[in-house]
Amino acid sequence: MGEMYEDLLRFFQESDLGSNIQFKFIDVFEDDLKGYDTPHTMFKNGFALPLVAVNGVVRFYGGISESRIYDEVKGC
């Protein structure tokens, strides 16, 4: 998962949105999930990792499509 996150981070750093967004990687196997109720519930209910949230709302799961995430962020 960390490698996909790094690729996404690099993609956005090279985009026109690079200086306007913040990223946070949460390892569901290592990190404390307190305060992350929705992703924790989704993971427990079988939604495939990774979960990708935009403005605190999970928008994607099961993979990272840089272009789809870019379009979602650009539309905010």
mmCIF file of C-alpha atoms in Angstrom:
data_model
loop_
_atom_site.group_PDB
_atom_site.id
_atom_site.type_symbol
_atom_site.label_atom_id
_atom_site.label_comp_id
_atom_site.label_asym_id
_atom_site.label_seq_id
_atom_site.Cartn_x
_atom_site.Cartn_y
_atom_site.Cartn_z
ATOM 1 C CA MET A 1 0.000 0.000 0.000
ATOM 2 C CA GLY A 2 2.797 2.373 0.835
ATOM 3 C CA GLU A 3 4.169 2.182 -2.703
ATOM 4 C CA MET A 4 0.793 3.122 -4.231
ATOM 5 C CA TYR A 5 0.582 6.022 -1.793
ATOM 6 C CA GLU A 6 4.062 7.208 -2.780
ATOM 7 C CA ASP A 7 3.110 7.023 -6.466
ATOM 8 C CA LEU A 8 -0.054 9.052 -5.814
ATOM 9 C CA LEU A 9 1.877 11.607 -3.795
ATOM 10 C CA ARG A 10 4.430 11.990 -6.591
ATOM 11 C CA PHE A 11 1.645 12.336 -9.189
ATOM 12 C CA PHE A 12 0.012 15.193 -7.277
ATOM 13 C CA GLN A 13 3.300 16.911 -6.462
ATOM 14 C CA GLU A 14 3.933 17.134 -10.195
ATOM 15 C CA SER A 15 0.400 18.365 -10.949
ATOM 16 C CA ASP A 16 -1.109 21.838 -10.809
ATOM 17 C CA LEU A 17 -2.664 20.921 -7.444
ATOM 18 C CA GLY A 18 0.609 19.916 -5.819
ATOM 19 C CA SER A 19 0.942 22.824 -3.416
ATOM 20 C CA ASN A 20 -2.763 23.002 -2.528
ATOM 21 C CA ILE A 21 -3.476 19.576 -1.061
ATOM 22 C CA GLN A 22 -2.475 17.511 1.951
ATOM 23 C CA PHE A 23 -2.088 13.753 2.145
ATOM 24 C CA LYS A 24 -2.169 11.349 5.049
ATOM 25 C CA PHE A 25 -1.367 7.645 4.862
ATOM 26 C CA ILE A 26 -3.029 5.453 7.468
ATOM 27 C CA ASP A 27 -1.893 1.852 7.671
ATOM 28 C CA VAL A 28 -4.970 -0.069 8.829
ATOM 29 C CA PHE A 29 -2.763 -2.905 10.051
ATOM 30 C CA GLU A 30 -0.332 -0.752 12.017
ATOM 31 C CA ASP A 31 -1.956 2.567 12.977
ATOM 32 C CA ASP A 32 -4.585 3.267 15.609
ATOM 33 C CA LEU A 33 -7.912 3.741 13.821
ATOM 34 C CA LYS A 34 -9.598 5.721 16.592
ATOM 35 C CA GLY A 35 -11.248 8.724 14.998
ATOM 36 C CA TYR A 36 -11.522 6.931 11.662
ATOM 37 C CA ASP A 37 -14.853 5.179 12.216
ATOM 38 C CA THR A 38 -16.084 5.104 8.612
ATOM 39 C CA PRO A 39 -12.925 3.616 7.067
ATOM 40 C CA HIS A 40 -12.648 1.140 9.942
ATOM 41 C CA THR A 41 -16.254 0.000 9.414
ATOM 42 C CA MET A 42 -15.809 -0.234 5.642
ATOM 43 C CA PHE A 43 -12.648 -2.306 6.049
ATOM 44 C CA LYS A 44 -14.370 -4.629 8.527
ATOM 45 C CA ASN A 45 -17.312 -5.013 6.111
ATOM 46 C CA GLY A 46 -15.077 -6.227 3.312
ATOM 47 C CA PHE A 47 -14.384 -3.129 1.224
ATOM 48 C CA ALA A 48 -11.090 -3.726 -0.550
ATOM 49 C CA LEU A 49 -8.048 -1.685 0.374
ATOM 50 C CA PRO A 50 -6.876 0.921 -0.228
ATOM 51 C CA LEU A 51 -9.613 3.299 0.828
ATOM 52 C CA VAL A 52 -9.160 6.822 -0.538
ATOM 53 C CA ALA A 53 -10.904 9.752 1.144
ATOM 54 C CA VAL A 54 -11.273 13.270 -0.224
ATOM 55 C CA ASN A 55 -12.090 15.960 2.340
ATOM 56 C CA GLY A 56 -12.664 13.245 4.933
ATOM 57 C CA VAL A 57 -15.181 11.249 2.857
ATOM 58 C CA VAL A 58 -14.215 7.873 1.408
ATOM 59 C CA ARG A 59 -14.631 8.205 -2.365
ATOM 60 C CA PHE A 60 -12.675 5.233 -3.732
ATOM 61 C CA TYR A 61 -11.753 1.732 -2.633
ATOM 62 C CA GLY A 62 -9.935 -1.248 -4.058
ATOM 63 C CA GLY A 63 -7.270 0.671 -5.936
ATOM 64 C CA ILE A 64 -5.756 4.032 -6.677
ATOM 65 C CA SER A 65 -6.621 5.682 -9.977
ATOM 66 C CA GLU A 66 -4.558 8.846 -10.038
ATOM 67 C CA SER A 67 -6.675 10.446 -12.766
ATOM 68 C CA ARG A 68 -10.004 9.696 -11.042
ATOM 69 C CA ILE A 69 -8.707 11.016 -7.718
ATOM 70 C CA TYR A 70 -7.329 14.090 -9.490
ATOM 71 C CA ASP A 71 -10.742 14.751 -11.086
ATOM 72 C CA GLU A 72 -12.458 14.358 -7.711
ATOM 73 C CA VAL A 73 -10.046 16.719 -5.955
ATOM 74 C CA LYS A 74 -10.137 19.238 -8.807
ATOM 75 C CA GLY A 75 -13.942 19.347 -8.555
ATOM 76 C CA CYS A 76 -13.905 20.270 -4.850
#
